[in-house]
Coordinates of C-alpha atoms in Angstrom, one line a residue:
M5 CA -174.5 75.3 73.4
S6 CA -174.0 74.9 76.9
G7 CA -176.7 73.6 79.4
I8 CA -177.5 77.1 80.8
E9 CA -177.7 78.5 77.3
D10 CA -180.1 76.0 76.4
A11 CA -182.3 76.1 79.4
E12 CA -182.5 79.9 78.7
H13 CA -183.3 79.2 75.2
K14 CA -186.2 76.8 75.9
A15 CA -187.6 79.3 78.8
A16 CA -187.4 82.2 76.1
G17 CA -189.5 79.9 73.7
S18 CA -191.9 78.7 76.1
A19 CA -192.7 82.4 77.2
R20 CA -193.3 83.7 74.1
T21 CA -196.8 83.6 72.6
Q22 CA -196.2 84.8 69.1
P23 CA -193.4 83.7 66.7
P24 CA -190.3 86.1 66.3
R25 CA -190.9 88.7 63.8
V26 CA -187.9 88.5 61.4
V27 CA -186.6 90.8 58.8
A28 CA -184.2 89.5 56.4
L29 CA -182.2 91.8 54.1
G30 CA -180.1 91.1 50.9
G31 CA -180.9 89.8 47.4
G32 CA -180.2 87.1 44.9
H33 CA -179.1 83.5 45.9
G34 CA -178.0 84.9 49.2
L35 CA -181.4 86.0 50.4
H36 CA -183.3 82.8 48.9
A37 CA -181.0 80.7 51.2
S38 CA -182.1 82.7 54.1
L39 CA -185.5 83.2 53.5
S40 CA -185.8 79.3 52.8
A41 CA -184.2 78.5 56.2
L42 CA -186.1 81.5 58.5
R43 CA -189.5 80.3 57.0
R44 CA -188.8 76.8 58.7
V45 CA -188.1 78.7 62.1
T46 CA -191.0 81.2 62.0
T47 CA -194.1 82.1 60.4
D48 CA -193.2 86.0 60.5
V49 CA -190.8 86.8 58.0
T50 CA -190.4 89.7 56.0
A51 CA -187.7 90.2 53.2
V52 CA -186.5 93.6 52.4
V53 CA -184.9 93.3 48.9
T54 CA -182.4 95.3 47.1
V55 CA -183.8 97.2 43.8
A56 CA -180.1 97.8 42.1
D57 CA -180.1 95.0 39.7
D58 CA -179.6 96.0 36.0
G59 CA -178.7 92.8 34.3
G60 CA -180.8 90.0 32.6
S61 CA -184.4 90.0 32.5
S62 CA -184.8 92.5 35.5
G63 CA -182.5 95.0 33.6
R64 CA -184.3 94.7 30.5
L65 CA -187.6 95.2 32.1
R66 CA -186.0 98.0 34.3
R67 CA -184.6 100.0 31.0
E68 CA -188.0 99.3 28.9
L69 CA -190.8 99.7 31.5
G70 CA -189.0 102.3 34.1
V71 CA -189.9 99.8 37.0
L72 CA -188.0 98.3 39.9
P73 CA -186.0 95.3 38.9
P74 CA -188.1 92.4 40.0
G75 CA -185.8 89.4 39.6
D76 CA -184.3 89.8 43.5
L77 CA -187.9 90.3 44.5
R78 CA -189.1 87.1 42.5
M79 CA -186.4 84.9 43.9
A80 CA -187.5 85.9 47.4
L81 CA -191.3 85.1 46.8
A82 CA -190.1 81.6 45.6
A83 CA -188.2 81.2 48.5
L84 CA -191.1 81.6 50.9
C85 CA -193.2 79.0 48.8
G86 CA -194.0 76.1 51.1
D87 CA -193.1 72.6 50.8
D88 CA -196.5 71.2 49.7
E89 CA -197.4 70.7 46.2
W90 CA -198.8 74.2 45.6
G91 CA -195.8 75.5 46.9
H92 CA -193.2 73.6 45.0
T93 CA -195.1 74.1 41.8
W94 CA -195.8 78.1 41.9
S95 CA -192.2 78.2 43.1
E96 CA -191.1 76.5 39.7
V97 CA -193.7 78.7 37.7
V98 CA -192.3 81.8 38.8
Q99 CA -188.9 80.9 38.5
H100 CA -189.3 79.4 35.0
R101 CA -187.4 81.0 32.1
F102 CA -188.4 81.3 28.5
R103 CA -186.0 79.8 26.0
S104 CA -186.7 81.2 22.3
E105 CA -185.0 82.8 19.6
G106 CA -187.1 85.8 20.0
E107 CA -187.5 88.8 22.6
L108 CA -188.8 86.6 25.4
H109 CA -185.7 84.7 25.7
G110 CA -184.5 84.8 29.3
H111 CA -187.4 86.6 30.9
A112 CA -188.6 85.0 33.9
V113 CA -192.2 84.5 34.4
G114 CA -192.3 85.8 37.9
N115 CA -190.9 89.0 36.5
L116 CA -193.4 89.4 34.1
L117 CA -196.3 88.6 36.4
I118 CA -194.8 91.1 39.1
V119 CA -194.5 93.9 36.9
A120 CA -197.8 93.3 35.2
L121 CA -199.5 93.4 38.7
W122 CA -197.4 96.8 39.4
E123 CA -199.0 98.1 36.1
L124 CA -202.5 97.4 36.9
L125 CA -202.4 98.5 40.6
G126 CA -199.9 101.4 40.4
D127 CA -198.4 100.2 43.7
S128 CA -195.2 98.2 44.2
V129 CA -195.9 97.1 47.5
A130 CA -199.5 95.9 46.6
G131 CA -198.4 93.8 43.4
L132 CA -195.7 91.8 45.6
D133 CA -198.6 91.0 48.3
W134 CA -200.8 90.0 45.6
V135 CA -198.4 87.4 44.2
G136 CA -197.4 86.4 47.5
Q137 CA -201.0 85.3 48.2
L138 CA -201.2 83.4 44.8
L139 CA -197.9 81.6 45.7
G140 CA -199.1 81.1 49.2
A141 CA -195.8 82.6 50.5
H142 CA -195.0 82.2 53.9
G143 CA -194.0 85.8 54.6
R144 CA -194.0 89.0 53.0
V145 CA -191.5 90.6 50.4
L146 CA -190.9 94.5 50.4
P147 CA -188.5 96.7 48.2
M148 CA -185.5 98.3 49.6
S149 CA -186.6 101.7 47.9
S150 CA -189.6 102.8 46.0
V151 CA -187.2 103.7 42.9
P152 CA -184.5 101.6 41.1
L153 CA -181.2 102.1 42.5
D154 CA -177.7 102.2 40.9
I155 CA -174.5 101.0 42.7
V156 CA -171.2 102.8 42.3
A157 CA -168.2 101.3 43.4
E158 CA -164.7 102.4 43.8
V159 CA -162.5 99.4 42.4
E160 CA -159.0 99.1 42.7
G161 CA -157.1 97.4 40.0
A162 CA -159.7 97.1 37.6
D163 CA -157.0 98.0 35.0
P164 CA -154.5 95.1 35.4
D165 CA -151.8 97.4 34.2
R166 CA -152.5 99.7 36.9
P167 CA -153.1 97.4 39.8
T168 CA -153.3 100.0 42.4
A169 CA -155.1 102.7 40.5
M170 CA -158.7 103.4 41.5
T171 CA -161.6 103.4 39.1
T172 CA -165.0 104.2 39.6
V173 CA -167.4 101.4 38.1
R174 CA -171.3 102.0 38.0
G175 CA -174.0 99.2 37.9
Q176 CA -174.6 96.3 39.9
V177 CA -173.6 93.8 36.9
A178 CA -170.4 96.1 36.4
C179 CA -169.7 96.0 40.0
A180 CA -170.4 92.4 40.7
S181 CA -167.9 91.4 37.6
T182 CA -165.2 93.7 37.9
R183 CA -161.7 92.4 37.5
G184 CA -160.4 94.7 40.3
R185 CA -161.4 94.7 44.1
V186 CA -164.3 96.5 45.3
R187 CA -163.1 99.1 48.3
S188 CA -166.4 100.9 48.8
V189 CA -169.6 101.3 47.3
S190 CA -172.4 104.2 47.3
L191 CA -175.9 104.6 45.8
V192 CA -177.5 106.8 43.1
P193 CA -179.8 108.4 44.0
Q194 CA -178.2 109.2 47.1
E195 CA -181.3 109.5 49.4
P196 CA -184.3 107.3 47.7
P197 CA -187.6 106.9 49.0
V198 CA -188.6 103.8 51.2
P199 CA -191.8 102.5 51.5
Q200 CA -193.5 103.0 54.7
Q201 CA -194.2 99.6 55.0
T202 CA -190.4 98.5 54.8
L203 CA -189.4 100.9 57.7
K204 CA -192.6 99.7 59.7
A205 CA -191.2 96.1 59.4
V206 CA -187.7 97.1 60.7
Y207 CA -188.7 98.9 63.4
E208 CA -191.3 96.0 64.6
A209 CA -189.0 93.5 64.3
D210 CA -187.4 91.0 66.7
W211 CA -184.7 90.3 64.8
V212 CA -183.2 91.7 61.4
V213 CA -181.0 89.4 59.5
F214 CA -177.9 90.6 57.1
G215 CA -176.5 88.1 54.6
P216 CA -175.5 85.9 53.3
G217 CA -175.1 87.2 49.7
S218 CA -173.1 89.5 47.6
W219 CA -171.5 91.8 50.3
F220 CA -171.2 95.2 48.0
T221 CA -174.1 94.8 46.0
S222 CA -176.8 92.9 47.8
V223 CA -176.1 93.3 52.0
L224 CA -174.2 96.6 52.3
P225 CA -176.7 98.6 50.0
H226 CA -179.3 98.4 52.8
L227 CA -177.2 100.5 54.9
L228 CA -176.5 103.3 52.4
V229 CA -180.3 104.3 52.2
P230 CA -180.4 107.0 54.6
A231 CA -184.0 106.2 56.0
L232 CA -183.4 102.5 56.0
A233 CA -180.1 102.9 57.7
R234 CA -181.7 105.2 60.5
A235 CA -184.3 102.3 60.8
L236 CA -181.7 99.6 60.9
V237 CA -179.7 101.5 63.9
A238 CA -182.8 102.6 65.7
T239 CA -184.9 99.5 65.8
S240 CA -185.0 97.4 69.0
A241 CA -184.7 94.2 67.3
R242 CA -181.7 92.3 67.8
R243 CA -179.4 91.8 64.6
V244 CA -177.5 89.0 63.0
V245 CA -175.0 88.9 60.5
T246 CA -175.0 85.6 58.4
L247 CA -171.3 85.4 56.6
N248 CA -170.7 84.0 53.3
L249 CA -169.4 80.6 52.6
S250 CA -166.4 81.7 50.1
P251 CA -165.2 85.0 48.5
Q252 CA -166.9 86.2 45.4
R253 CA -164.6 87.1 42.6
G254 CA -164.0 90.8 42.2
E255 CA -166.3 91.7 45.0
T256 CA -164.7 89.8 47.8
D257 CA -161.5 88.4 46.6
G258 CA -159.1 87.6 49.3
F259 CA -161.6 88.3 52.0
A260 CA -161.2 86.4 55.2
A261 CA -164.4 85.6 57.4
H262 CA -163.7 88.7 59.5
T263 CA -163.1 91.1 56.7
Y264 CA -166.8 91.1 56.0
L265 CA -167.5 92.2 59.3
E266 CA -164.7 95.0 59.0
V267 CA -166.4 96.2 55.5
L268 CA -169.6 96.2 57.5
A269 CA -168.3 98.4 60.1
A270 CA -166.6 100.8 57.8
H271 CA -169.9 101.5 55.8
A272 CA -172.2 101.5 58.9
P273 CA -170.0 102.6 61.9
D274 CA -173.3 103.2 64.1
L275 CA -174.6 99.9 63.5
R276 CA -174.5 97.2 66.4
V277 CA -174.6 93.7 66.0
D278 CA -175.8 90.9 68.3
V279 CA -174.8 87.6 66.5
V280 CA -172.5 86.6 63.8
L281 CA -173.0 83.4 62.2
A282 CA -170.5 81.8 60.3
E283 CA -169.8 78.3 58.9
R284 CA -167.8 76.1 61.4
S285 CA -165.4 74.8 58.7
G286 CA -164.9 77.7 56.7
V287 CA -163.1 80.1 59.2
E288 CA -159.5 80.1 59.3
D289 CA -158.9 82.3 62.1
P290 CA -161.8 81.9 64.7
V291 CA -159.9 84.1 67.2
M292 CA -159.8 86.9 64.9
L293 CA -163.3 86.7 63.9
E294 CA -164.4 86.3 67.5
R295 CA -162.6 89.6 68.1
T296 CA -163.8 91.6 65.3
A297 CA -167.7 90.3 66.1
A298 CA -167.1 91.4 69.7
S299 CA -165.8 95.0 68.5
L300 CA -169.6 95.1 66.9
G301 CA -171.0 94.0 70.2
A302 CA -171.9 90.3 68.8
R303 CA -171.2 86.8 70.1
L304 CA -169.9 84.2 67.4
V305 CA -172.1 81.3 66.6
L306 CA -170.1 78.7 64.5
A307 CA -172.5 75.8 63.1
D308 CA -172.5 73.6 60.3
V309 CA -174.5 75.4 57.9
S310 CA -173.1 74.6 54.3
A311 CA -174.4 72.0 51.9
A312 CA -173.2 68.5 52.5
D313 CA -171.9 68.1 49.2
G314 CA -169.2 70.4 49.8
S315 CA -170.4 73.1 47.3
P316 CA -170.3 76.6 48.6
R317 CA -174.0 77.3 49.3
H318 CA -176.1 77.3 52.6
D319 CA -178.4 74.3 53.2
P320 CA -181.7 75.4 54.2
D321 CA -182.3 72.8 56.9
R322 CA -178.8 73.2 58.5
L323 CA -179.1 77.1 58.3
A324 CA -182.6 76.7 60.0
A325 CA -181.4 74.7 62.8
A326 CA -178.5 77.6 63.3
F327 CA -181.1 79.9 63.4
E328 CA -183.3 78.2 65.9
R329 CA -180.2 78.2 68.5
F330 CA -180.7 81.8 69.0
L331 CA -183.9 83.1 67.4
D332 CA -186.4 83.6 70.3

């Protein structure tokens, strides 16, 4: 950051009387990383989480009880737990999975707790708020839609004998594990209902954060829900795109850093972006990335945000430090 930028940043911070209101979009481990960082930067953070998971414990509960898949919502709540003993303990509790030879095997405690509150209260948002209070979560978790969603992907080369043929694949697990290359995604139903609390959070936000995460199954789906997409385009909030550290097999094989932005623009051509955040050492062609970011209206911020051990995951403290450079 230049001296002028640093002075402007400090002046903006001193002028603000309230912490920045940040909405983070995504699901799974990517959103967990983003929230773990953001709660270190602001006390006003809301997660808007995908509800298309159809595998594991979430998929089983979804099929058996007809509820929203709770897994990604649980992970978001765990990420918002504090660093004190209470937060650490409850984070471990809700993330704990049973190991047995019976039907409980693989179920996460937090999934069962969330679904129990949904059944008792009859309200998905209220249930999540109650779990958040119990955990002492430093923020709020909201679902992207009021109903479970299915992701449908157009995949090239799913059949190795026909490398150029296109195949339609349905379901988050199938899309994420495909042997081919995902070219585009859509949702079923196409116009699902969105909780008013979710739309309100987006419209009132100062910043909206996209990614990191599974690009086609966790990040882009938010822009495929019409009511939510309209809010994300119309909000006065500034928008950040945090890029992934490495390609994901099937979903993003062969992606360069700028490809993520090109795919984002193809699925949401009206969306403008203010900041693109990327790992400094992971960009092979920074000039191309900067040019692509500029085409979306964004400036590029390169920072050291990956884990020091070299694993392809974001370090919460490093990511928080990067966010602090521009969140105000």
